[in-house]
CSV table of C-alpha atoms in Angstrom, one decimal:
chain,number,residue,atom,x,y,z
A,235,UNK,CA,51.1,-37.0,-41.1
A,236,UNK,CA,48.1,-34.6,-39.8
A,237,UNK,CA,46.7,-35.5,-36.3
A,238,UNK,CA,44.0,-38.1,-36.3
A,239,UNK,CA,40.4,-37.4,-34.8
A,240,UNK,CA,39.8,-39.8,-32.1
A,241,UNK,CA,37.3,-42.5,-33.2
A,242,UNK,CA,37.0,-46.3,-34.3
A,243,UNK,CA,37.9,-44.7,-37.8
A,244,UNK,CA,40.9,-43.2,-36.6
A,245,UNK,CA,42.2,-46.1,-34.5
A,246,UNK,CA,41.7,-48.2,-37.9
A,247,UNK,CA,44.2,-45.6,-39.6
A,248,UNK,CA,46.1,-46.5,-36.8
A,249,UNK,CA,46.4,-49.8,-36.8
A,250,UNK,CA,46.5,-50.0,-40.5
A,251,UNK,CA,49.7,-48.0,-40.6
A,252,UNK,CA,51.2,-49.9,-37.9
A,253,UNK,CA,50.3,-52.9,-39.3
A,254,UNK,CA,52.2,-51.4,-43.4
A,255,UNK,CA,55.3,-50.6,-41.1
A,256,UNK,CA,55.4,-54.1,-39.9
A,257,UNK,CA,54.9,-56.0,-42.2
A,258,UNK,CA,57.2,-53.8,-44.3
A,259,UNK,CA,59.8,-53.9,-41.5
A,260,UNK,CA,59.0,-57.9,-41.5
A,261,UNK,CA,59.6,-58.5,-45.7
A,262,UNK,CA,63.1,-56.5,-44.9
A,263,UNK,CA,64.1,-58.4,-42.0
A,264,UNK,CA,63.3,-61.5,-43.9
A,265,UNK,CA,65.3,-60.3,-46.8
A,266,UNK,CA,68.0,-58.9,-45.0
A,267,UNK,CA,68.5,-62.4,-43.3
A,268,UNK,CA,68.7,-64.4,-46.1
A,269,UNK,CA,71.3,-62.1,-47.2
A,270,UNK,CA,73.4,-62.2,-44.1
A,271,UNK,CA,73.0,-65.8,-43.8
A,272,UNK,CA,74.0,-66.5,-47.8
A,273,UNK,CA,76.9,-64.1,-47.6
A,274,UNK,CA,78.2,-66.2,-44.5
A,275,UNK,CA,77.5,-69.5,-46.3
A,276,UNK,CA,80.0,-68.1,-48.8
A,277,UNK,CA,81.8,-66.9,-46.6
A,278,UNK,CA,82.2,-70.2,-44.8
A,279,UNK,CA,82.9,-72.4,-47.6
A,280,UNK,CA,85.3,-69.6,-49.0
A,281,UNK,CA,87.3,-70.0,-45.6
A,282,UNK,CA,87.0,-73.9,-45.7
A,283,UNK,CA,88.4,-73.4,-49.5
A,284,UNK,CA,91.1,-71.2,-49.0
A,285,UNK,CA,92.8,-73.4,-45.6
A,286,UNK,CA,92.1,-76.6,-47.1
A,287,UNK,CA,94.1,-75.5,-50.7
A,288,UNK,CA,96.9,-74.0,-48.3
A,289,UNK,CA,97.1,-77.3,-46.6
A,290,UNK,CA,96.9,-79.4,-49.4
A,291,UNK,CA,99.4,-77.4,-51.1
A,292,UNK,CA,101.7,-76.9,-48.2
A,293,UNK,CA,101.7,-80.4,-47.7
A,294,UNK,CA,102.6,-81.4,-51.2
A,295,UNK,CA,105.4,-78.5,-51.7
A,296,UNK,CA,106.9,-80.1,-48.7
A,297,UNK,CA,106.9,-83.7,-49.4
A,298,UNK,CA,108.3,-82.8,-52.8
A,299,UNK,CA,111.0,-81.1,-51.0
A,300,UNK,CA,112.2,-83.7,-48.6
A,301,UNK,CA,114.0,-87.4,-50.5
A,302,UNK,CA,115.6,-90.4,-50.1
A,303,UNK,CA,119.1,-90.8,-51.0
A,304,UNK,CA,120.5,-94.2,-50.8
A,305,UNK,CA,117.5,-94.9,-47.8
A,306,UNK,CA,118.6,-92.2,-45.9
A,307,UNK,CA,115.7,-89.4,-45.7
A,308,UNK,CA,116.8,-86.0,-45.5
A,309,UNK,CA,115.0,-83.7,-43.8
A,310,UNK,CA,117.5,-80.5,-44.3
A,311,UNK,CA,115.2,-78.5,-47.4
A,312,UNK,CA,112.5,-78.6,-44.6
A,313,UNK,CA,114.8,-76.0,-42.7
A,314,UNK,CA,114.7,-73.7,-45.5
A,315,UNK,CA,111.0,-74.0,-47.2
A,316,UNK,CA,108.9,-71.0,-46.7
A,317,UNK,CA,106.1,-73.5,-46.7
A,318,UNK,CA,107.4,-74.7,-43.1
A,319,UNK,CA,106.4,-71.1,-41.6
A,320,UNK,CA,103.3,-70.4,-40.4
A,321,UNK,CA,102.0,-74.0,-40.1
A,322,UNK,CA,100.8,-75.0,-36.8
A,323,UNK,CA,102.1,-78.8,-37.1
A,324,UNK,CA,104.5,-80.1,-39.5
A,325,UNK,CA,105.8,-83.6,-39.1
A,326,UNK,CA,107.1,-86.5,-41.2
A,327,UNK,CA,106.7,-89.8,-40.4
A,328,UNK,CA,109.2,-92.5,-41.9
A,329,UNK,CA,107.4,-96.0,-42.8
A,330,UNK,CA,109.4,-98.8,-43.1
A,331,UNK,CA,109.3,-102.3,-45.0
A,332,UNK,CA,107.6,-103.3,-42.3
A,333,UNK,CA,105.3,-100.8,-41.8
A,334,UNK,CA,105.9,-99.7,-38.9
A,335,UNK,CA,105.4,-95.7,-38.8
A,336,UNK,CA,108.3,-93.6,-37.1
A,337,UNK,CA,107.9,-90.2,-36.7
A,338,UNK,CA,110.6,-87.6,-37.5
A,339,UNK,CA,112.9,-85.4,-35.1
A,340,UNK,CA,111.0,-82.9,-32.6
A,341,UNK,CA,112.5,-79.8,-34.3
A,342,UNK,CA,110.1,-79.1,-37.0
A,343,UNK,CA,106.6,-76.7,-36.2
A,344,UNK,CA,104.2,-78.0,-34.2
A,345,UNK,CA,102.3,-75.6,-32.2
A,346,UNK,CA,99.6,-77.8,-32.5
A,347,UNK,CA,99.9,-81.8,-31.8
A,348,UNK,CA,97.5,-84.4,-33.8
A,349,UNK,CA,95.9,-87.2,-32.3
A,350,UNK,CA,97.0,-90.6,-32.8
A,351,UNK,CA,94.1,-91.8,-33.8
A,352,UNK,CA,94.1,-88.6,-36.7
A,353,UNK,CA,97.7,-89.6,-37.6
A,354,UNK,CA,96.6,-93.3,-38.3
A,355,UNK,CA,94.3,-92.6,-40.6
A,356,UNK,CA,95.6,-90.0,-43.1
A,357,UNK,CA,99.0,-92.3,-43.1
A,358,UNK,CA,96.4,-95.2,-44.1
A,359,UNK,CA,94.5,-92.9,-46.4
A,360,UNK,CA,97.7,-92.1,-48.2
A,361,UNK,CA,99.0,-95.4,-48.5
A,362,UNK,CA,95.6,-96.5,-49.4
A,363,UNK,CA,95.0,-93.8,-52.3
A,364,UNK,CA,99.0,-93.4,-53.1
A,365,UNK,CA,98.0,-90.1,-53.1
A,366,UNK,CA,97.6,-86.9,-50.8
A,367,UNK,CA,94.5,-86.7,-48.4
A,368,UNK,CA,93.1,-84.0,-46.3
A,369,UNK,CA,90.8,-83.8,-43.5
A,370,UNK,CA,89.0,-81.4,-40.7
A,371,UNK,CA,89.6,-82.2,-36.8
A,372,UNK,CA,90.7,-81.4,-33.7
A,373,UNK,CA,93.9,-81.6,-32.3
A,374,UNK,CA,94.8,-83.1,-29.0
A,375,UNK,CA,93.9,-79.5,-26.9
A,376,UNK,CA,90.3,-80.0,-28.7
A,377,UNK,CA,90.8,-76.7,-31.3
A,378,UNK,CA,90.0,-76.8,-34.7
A,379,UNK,CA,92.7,-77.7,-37.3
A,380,UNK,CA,92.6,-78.9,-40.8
A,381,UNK,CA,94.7,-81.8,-42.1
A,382,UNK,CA,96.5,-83.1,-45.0
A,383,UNK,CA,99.5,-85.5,-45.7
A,384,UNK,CA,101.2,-85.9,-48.8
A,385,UNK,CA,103.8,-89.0,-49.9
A,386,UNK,CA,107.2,-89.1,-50.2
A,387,UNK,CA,108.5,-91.7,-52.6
A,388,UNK,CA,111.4,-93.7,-52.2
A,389,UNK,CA,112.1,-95.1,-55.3
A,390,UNK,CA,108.6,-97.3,-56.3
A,391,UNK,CA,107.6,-97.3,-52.8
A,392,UNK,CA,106.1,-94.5,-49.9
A,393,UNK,CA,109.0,-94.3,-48.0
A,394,UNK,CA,107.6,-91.3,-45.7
A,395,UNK,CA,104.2,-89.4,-45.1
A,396,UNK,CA,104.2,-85.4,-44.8
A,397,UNK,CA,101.2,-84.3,-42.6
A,398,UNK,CA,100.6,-80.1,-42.1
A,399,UNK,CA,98.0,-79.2,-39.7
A,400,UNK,CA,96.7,-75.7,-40.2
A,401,UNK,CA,94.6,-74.1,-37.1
A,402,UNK,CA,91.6,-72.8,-38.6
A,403,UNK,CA,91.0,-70.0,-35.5
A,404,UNK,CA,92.2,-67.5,-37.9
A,405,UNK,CA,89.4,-68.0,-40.4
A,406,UNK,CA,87.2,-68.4,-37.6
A,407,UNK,CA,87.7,-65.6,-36.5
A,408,UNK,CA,87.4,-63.8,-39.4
A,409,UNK,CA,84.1,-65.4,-40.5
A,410,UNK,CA,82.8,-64.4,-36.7
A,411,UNK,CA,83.8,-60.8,-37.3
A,412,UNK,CA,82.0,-60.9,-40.7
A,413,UNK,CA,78.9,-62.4,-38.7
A,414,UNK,CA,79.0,-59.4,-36.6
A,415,UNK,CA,79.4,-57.0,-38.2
A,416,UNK,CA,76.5,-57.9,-41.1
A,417,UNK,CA,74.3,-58.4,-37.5
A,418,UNK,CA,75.0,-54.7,-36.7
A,419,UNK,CA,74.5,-53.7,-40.5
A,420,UNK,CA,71.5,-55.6,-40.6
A,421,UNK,CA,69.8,-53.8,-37.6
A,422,UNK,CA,70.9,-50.5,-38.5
A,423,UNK,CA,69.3,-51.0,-42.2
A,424,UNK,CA,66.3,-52.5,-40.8
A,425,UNK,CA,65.6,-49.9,-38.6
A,426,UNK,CA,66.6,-47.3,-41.1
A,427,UNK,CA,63.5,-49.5,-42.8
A,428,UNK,CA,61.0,-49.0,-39.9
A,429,UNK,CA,61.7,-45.2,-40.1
A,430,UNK,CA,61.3,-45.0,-43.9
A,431,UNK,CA,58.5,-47.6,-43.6
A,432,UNK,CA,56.4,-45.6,-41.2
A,433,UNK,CA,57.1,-41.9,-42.8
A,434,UNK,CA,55.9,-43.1,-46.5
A,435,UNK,CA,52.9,-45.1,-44.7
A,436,UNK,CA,52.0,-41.9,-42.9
A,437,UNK,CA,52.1,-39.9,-46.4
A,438,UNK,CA,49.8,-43.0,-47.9
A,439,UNK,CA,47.5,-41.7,-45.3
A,440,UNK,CA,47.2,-38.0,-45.4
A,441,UNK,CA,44.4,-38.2,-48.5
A,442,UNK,CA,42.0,-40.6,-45.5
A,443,UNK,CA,43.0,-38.1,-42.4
A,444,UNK,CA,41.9,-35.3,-45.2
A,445,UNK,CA,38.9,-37.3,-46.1
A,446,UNK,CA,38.1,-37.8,-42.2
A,447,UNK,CA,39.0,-33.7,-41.2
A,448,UNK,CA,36.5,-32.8,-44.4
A,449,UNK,CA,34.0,-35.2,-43.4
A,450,UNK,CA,33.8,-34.2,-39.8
A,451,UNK,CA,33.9,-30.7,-41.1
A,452,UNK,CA,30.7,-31.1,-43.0
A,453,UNK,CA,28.9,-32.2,-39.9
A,454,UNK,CA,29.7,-29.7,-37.6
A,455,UNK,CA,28.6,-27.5,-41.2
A,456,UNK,CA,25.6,-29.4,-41.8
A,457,UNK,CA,24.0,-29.8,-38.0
A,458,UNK,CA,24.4,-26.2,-37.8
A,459,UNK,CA,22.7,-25.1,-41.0
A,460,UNK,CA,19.7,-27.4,-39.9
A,461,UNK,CA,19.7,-26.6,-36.8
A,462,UNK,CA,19.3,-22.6,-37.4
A,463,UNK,CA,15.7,-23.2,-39.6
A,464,UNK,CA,14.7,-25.3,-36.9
A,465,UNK,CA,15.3,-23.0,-34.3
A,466,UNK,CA,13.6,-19.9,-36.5
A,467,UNK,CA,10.6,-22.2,-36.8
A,468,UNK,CA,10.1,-23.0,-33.2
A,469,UNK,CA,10.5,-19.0,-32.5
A,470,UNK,CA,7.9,-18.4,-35.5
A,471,UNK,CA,5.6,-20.8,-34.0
A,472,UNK,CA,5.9,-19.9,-30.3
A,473,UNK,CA,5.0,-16.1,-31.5
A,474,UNK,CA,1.9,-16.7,-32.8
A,475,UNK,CA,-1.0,-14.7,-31.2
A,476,UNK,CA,-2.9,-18.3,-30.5
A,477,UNK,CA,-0.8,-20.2,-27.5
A,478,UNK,CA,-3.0,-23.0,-27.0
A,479,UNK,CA,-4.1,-23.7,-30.4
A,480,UNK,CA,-3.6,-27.4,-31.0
A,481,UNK,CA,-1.6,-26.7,-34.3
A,482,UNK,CA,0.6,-25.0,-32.7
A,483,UNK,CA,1.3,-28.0,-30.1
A,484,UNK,CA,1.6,-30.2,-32.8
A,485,UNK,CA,4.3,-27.9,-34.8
A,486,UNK,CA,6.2,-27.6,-31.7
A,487,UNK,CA,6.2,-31.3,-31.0
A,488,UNK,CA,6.9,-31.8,-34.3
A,489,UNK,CA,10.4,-29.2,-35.0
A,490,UNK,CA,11.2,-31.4,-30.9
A,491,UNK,CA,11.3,-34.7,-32.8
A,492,UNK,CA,13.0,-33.2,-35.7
A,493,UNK,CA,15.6,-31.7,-33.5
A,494,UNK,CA,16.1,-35.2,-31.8
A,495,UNK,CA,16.4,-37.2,-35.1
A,496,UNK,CA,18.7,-34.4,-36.5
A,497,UNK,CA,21.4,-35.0,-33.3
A,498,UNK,CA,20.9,-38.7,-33.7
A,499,UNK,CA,21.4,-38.5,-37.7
A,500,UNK,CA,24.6,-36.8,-36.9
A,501,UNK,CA,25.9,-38.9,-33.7
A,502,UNK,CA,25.7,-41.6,-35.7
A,503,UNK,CA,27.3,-40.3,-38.7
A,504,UNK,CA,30.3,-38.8,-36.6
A,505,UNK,CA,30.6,-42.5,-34.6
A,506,UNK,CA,30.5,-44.1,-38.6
A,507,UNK,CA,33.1,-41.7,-39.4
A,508,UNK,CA,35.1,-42.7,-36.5
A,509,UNK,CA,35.2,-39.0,-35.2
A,510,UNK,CA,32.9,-39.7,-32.2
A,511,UNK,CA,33.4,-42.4,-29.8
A,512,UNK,CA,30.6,-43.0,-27.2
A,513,UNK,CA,30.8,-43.4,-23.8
A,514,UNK,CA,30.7,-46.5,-21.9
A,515,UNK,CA,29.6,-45.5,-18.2
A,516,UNK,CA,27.6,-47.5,-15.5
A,517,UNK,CA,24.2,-46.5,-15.5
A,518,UNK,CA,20.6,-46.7,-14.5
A,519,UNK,CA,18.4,-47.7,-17.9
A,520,UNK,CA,14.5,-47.4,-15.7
A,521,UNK,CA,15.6,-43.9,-14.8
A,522,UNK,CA,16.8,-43.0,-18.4
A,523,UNK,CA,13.5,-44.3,-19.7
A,524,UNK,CA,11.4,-42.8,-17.2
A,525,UNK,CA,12.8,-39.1,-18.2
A,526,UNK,CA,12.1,-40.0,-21.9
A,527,UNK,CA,8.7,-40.6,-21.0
A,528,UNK,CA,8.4,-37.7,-19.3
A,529,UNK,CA,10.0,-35.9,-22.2
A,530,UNK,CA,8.2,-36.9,-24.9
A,531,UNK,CA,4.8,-38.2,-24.3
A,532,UNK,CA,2.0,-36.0,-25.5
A,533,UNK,CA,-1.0,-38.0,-23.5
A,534,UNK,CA,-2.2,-39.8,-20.9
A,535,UNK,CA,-1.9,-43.1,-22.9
A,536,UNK,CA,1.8,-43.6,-22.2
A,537,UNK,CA,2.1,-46.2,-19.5
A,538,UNK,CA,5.4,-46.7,-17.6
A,539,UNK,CA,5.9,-50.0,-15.2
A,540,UNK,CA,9.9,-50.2,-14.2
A,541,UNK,CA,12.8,-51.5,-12.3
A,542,UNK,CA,15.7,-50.7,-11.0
A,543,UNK,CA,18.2,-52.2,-13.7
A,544,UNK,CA,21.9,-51.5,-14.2
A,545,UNK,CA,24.0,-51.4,-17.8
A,546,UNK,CA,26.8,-49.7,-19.2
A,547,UNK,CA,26.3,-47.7,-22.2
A,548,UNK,CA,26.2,-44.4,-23.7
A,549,UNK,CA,23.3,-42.3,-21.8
A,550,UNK,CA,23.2,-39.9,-25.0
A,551,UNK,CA,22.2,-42.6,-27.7
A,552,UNK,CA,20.5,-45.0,-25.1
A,553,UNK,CA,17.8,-41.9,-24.6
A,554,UNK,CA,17.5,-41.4,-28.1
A,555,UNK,CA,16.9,-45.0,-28.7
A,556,UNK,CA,14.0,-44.6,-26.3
A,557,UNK,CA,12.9,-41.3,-27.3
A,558,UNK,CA,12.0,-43.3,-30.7
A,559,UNK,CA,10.9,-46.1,-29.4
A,560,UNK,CA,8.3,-44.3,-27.5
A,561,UNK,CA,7.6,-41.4,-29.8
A,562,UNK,CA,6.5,-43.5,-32.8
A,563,UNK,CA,4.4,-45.9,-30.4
A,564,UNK,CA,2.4,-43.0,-29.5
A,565,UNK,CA,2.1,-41.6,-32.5
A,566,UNK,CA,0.7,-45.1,-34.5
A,567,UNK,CA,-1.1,-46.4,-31.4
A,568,UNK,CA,-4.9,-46.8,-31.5
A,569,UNK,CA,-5.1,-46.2,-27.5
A,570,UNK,CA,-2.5,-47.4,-25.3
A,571,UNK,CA,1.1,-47.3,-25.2
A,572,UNK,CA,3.0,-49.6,-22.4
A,573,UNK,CA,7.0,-49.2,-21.8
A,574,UNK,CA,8.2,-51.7,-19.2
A,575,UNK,CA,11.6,-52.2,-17.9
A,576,UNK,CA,13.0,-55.3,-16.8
A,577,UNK,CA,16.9,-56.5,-16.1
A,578,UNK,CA,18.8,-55.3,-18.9
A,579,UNK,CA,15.7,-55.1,-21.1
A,580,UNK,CA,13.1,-52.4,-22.5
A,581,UNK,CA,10.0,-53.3,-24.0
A,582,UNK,CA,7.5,-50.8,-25.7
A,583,UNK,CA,3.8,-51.4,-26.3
A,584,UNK,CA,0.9,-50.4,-28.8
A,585,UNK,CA,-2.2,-51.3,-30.2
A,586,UNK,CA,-1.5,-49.8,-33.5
A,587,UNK,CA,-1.6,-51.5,-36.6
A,588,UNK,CA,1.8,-53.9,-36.0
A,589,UNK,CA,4.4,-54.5,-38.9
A,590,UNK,CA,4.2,-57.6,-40.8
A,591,UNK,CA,6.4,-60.6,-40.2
A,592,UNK,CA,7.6,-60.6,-43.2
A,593,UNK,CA,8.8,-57.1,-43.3
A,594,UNK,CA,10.2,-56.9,-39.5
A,595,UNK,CA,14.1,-57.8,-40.9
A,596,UNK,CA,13.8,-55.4,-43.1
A,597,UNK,CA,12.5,-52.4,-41.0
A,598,UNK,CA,15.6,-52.6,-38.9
A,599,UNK,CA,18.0,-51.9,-41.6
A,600,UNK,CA,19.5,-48.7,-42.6
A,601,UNK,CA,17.3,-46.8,-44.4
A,602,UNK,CA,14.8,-48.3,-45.0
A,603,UNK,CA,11.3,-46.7,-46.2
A,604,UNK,CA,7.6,-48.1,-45.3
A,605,UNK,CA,4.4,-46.9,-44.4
A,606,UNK,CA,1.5,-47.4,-42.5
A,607,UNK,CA,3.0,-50.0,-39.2
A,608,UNK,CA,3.5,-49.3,-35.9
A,609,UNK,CA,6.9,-47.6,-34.4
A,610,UNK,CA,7.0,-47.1,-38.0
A,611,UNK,CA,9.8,-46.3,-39.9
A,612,UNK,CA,8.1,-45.0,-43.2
A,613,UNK,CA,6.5,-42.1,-44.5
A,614,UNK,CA,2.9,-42.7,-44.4
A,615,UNK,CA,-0.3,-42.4,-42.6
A,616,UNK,CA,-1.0,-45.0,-39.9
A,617,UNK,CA,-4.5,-45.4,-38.8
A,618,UNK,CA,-4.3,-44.7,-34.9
A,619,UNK,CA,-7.3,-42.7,-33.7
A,620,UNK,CA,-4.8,-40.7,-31.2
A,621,UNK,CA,-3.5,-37.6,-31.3
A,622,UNK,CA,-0.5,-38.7,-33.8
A,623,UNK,CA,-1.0,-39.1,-37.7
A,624,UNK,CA,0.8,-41.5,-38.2
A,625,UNK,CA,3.9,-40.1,-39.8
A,626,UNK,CA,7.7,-41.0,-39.8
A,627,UNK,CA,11.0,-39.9,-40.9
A,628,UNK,CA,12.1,-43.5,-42.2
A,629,UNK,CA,15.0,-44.1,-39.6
A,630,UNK,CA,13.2,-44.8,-36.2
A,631,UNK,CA,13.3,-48.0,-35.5
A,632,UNK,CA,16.8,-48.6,-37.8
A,633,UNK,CA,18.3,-46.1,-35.3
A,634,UNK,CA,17.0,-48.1,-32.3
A,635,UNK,CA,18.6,-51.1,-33.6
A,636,UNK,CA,22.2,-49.7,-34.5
A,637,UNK,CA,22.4,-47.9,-30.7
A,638,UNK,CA,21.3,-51.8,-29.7
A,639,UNK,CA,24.4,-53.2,-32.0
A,640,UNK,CA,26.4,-50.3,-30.6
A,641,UNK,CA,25.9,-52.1,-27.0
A,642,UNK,CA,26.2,-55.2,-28.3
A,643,UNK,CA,22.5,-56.2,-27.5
A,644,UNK,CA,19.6,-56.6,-29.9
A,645,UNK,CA,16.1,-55.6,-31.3
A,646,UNK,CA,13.4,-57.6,-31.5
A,647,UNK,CA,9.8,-57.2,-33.0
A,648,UNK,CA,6.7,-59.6,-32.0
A,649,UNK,CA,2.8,-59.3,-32.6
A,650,UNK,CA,1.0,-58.0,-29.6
A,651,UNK,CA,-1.8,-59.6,-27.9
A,652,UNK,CA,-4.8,-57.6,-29.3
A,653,UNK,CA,-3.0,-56.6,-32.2
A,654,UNK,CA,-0.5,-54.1,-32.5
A,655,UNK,CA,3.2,-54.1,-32.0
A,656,UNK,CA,5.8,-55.4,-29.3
A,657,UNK,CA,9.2,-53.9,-29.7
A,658,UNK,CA,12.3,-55.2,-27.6
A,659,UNK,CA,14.9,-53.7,-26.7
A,660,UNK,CA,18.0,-56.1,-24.6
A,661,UNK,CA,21.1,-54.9,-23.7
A,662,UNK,CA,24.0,-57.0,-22.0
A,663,UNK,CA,24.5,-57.4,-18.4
A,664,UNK,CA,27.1,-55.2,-16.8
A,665,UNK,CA,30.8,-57.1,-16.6
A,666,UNK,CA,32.0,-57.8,-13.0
């Protein structure tokens, strides 16, 4: 992916594409853990499957092996069963006509001992059921063993009870190496996701980057194609044989403001485009206003009254905002023009003919088009008796109000007293 400019557009590409490799990286997480977790489900009632059909089946091999013969119970076929190896208890207990439970010689497996309370119930179970019965438990050292017991029949009656215990750390262990190993395959696959996931939203991207190199590309284009007819006008103008000719003032006050309107055009297209960022610096907004005044007023009617007053803003598009402010005042006023600043605030103004109420909203909107109203910000002829005629470009005062929502402050239009128009500029007090 190409570099990005630096801007609020680029930080949005940004974001956006971290944002597709998260959520991307999220969806396989998500996925790859219900995976995991549903193949060790499986896996767990697979293991519970398999040791409980071994110790079922273990359990009934060897009771079938094992009989009575004339009441005696012999044990011998236990010796030589291959179901006997590899179970961690074995043991048969003899029940007599009284029921009382004996249990069988020491000699058989039992590297794991069952509980008393265990033994009880699977003989009960059996004699209950006159069946086999199985069960999961500890055994007396507390690890985890699975149970079953089996009958042996002495003629019409259980004459003994075969009980295998199976220690299910084996399986356990198996299922906790499975459990591992799916974590480690899980975290290599979703980080093999995050790669892929921010490479392919990084190629998504390269047409906006494009769109954003080609757009700041025409600006730098454009501001220098109308800036060169500018600057071959002002040199036209300034060779004419007649130096103090009022025309001529007026054409070079008039190539200034376009000059001005041009950089601001294309500030704020480049900040809209995200290729410009402004600056955001502690500054004195009495002394920027006094040097605008200074700047740009043509006559003696341009009253300034100010304070010291601190914000933070950009100084570039802060001037500008003023430059306008005061530039169209002067040009629709009928006599005076008064700029005051107060704390955090900068008001501007005339006696000229004032914009309507109902069309203030709209004036402050981009692009908008009018004619004949004060700090206008439309094409026609005011009717000032000044020096100006009246005449705007159609983006002063929508300009002053985006550099105001820039700061995060506000415009605000009123009626003046006389007539005429009040415009208001606030901005928000500097953080601590």
């Amino acid at each position: 992916m190409s570099a990005l400019p630096a801007g609020g557009a680029a930080r949005r590409l940004r974001r956006t594409r971290l944002l597709m490799t998260v959520s991307f990286a999220a969806v396989i997480a998500v996925c790859l853990a219900l995976l995991a977790a549903l193949a060790l489900s499986i896996d767990a009632t697979s293991q519970r499957g398999a040791v409980t059909d071994d110790v079922t089946e273990r359990a009934g091999g060897l009771a079938r092996a094992v009989y009575f013969d004339g009441g005696t119970l012999h044990l011998e076929p236990l010796r030589e069963d291959e179901l006997a190896v590899g179970t961690s208890f074995l043991a048969v207990y003899r029940i007599d006509a009284s029921g009382r439970v004996t249990a069988t010689p020491a000699h058989l497996p039992r590297s794991a001992e069952l509980p008393a309370v265990r033994r009880d119930a699977l003989i009960d179970a059996v004699l209950e059921e006159q069946g086999a019965s199985d069960e999961r438990g500890a055994d007396t050292a507390g690890r985890a063993a699975w149970w079953a017991a089996a009958p042996v029949w002495d003629d019409d009656a259980i004459g003994a009870v075969v009980v295998v215990g199976q220690d299910v750390a084996a399986g356990t262990a198996a299922h906790d190496r499975l459990a591992t190993g799916l974590a480690i395959g899980c975290l290599v696959l979703l980080a093999a996701a995050v790669v892929a996931g921010h490479i392919l939203s990084g190629r998504a991207m390269r047409p906006a980057v494009a769109a954003l190199d080609r757009q700041e590309q025409f600006l730098r284009e454009a501001g220098h194609e109308l800036r060169t007819p500018l600057t071959a006008l002002r040199l036209s103008i300034e060779g004419t044989p007649t130096p103090t000719s009022a025309a001529r003032e007026q054409a070079l006050t008039t190539v200034d403001r376009l000059d001005h309107l041009l950089a601001a055009l294309l500030t704020r297209a480049r900040i809209d485009a995200g290729t410009f960022t402004p600056e955001r610096v502690p500054l004195r907004l009495d002394q920027i206003v006094e040097q605008v005044v200074d700047d740009v007023r043509q006559t003696s009617r341009v009253r300034v009254a100010t304070e010291p007053t601190v914000v933070v803003g950009d100084p570039v598009l802060l001037a500008q905002a003023v430059r306008n402010l005061v530039d169209n005042a002067e040009r629709h006023a009928r006599g005076r023009v008064l700029v005051t600043v107060e704390p955090h605030q900068v008001r501007v103004v005339d006696d000229g003919p004032g914009v309507p109420a109902e069309r203030r909203e709209h004036v402050l909107r981009r692009g908008t088009t009018g004619t004949g109203t004060s700090t206008s910000t439309g094409t026609g002829t005011g009717t000032g008796t000044g020096t100006g005629t009246g005449t705007g470009t159609g983006t002063g005062l929508a300009i002053v109000a985006w550099v105001a929502e820039l700061h995060g402050g506000a415009v605000r239009l009123d009626d003046a007293p006389g007539g005429g128009l009040v415009v208001t500029v606030t901005l928000p007090a500097p953080t601590a």
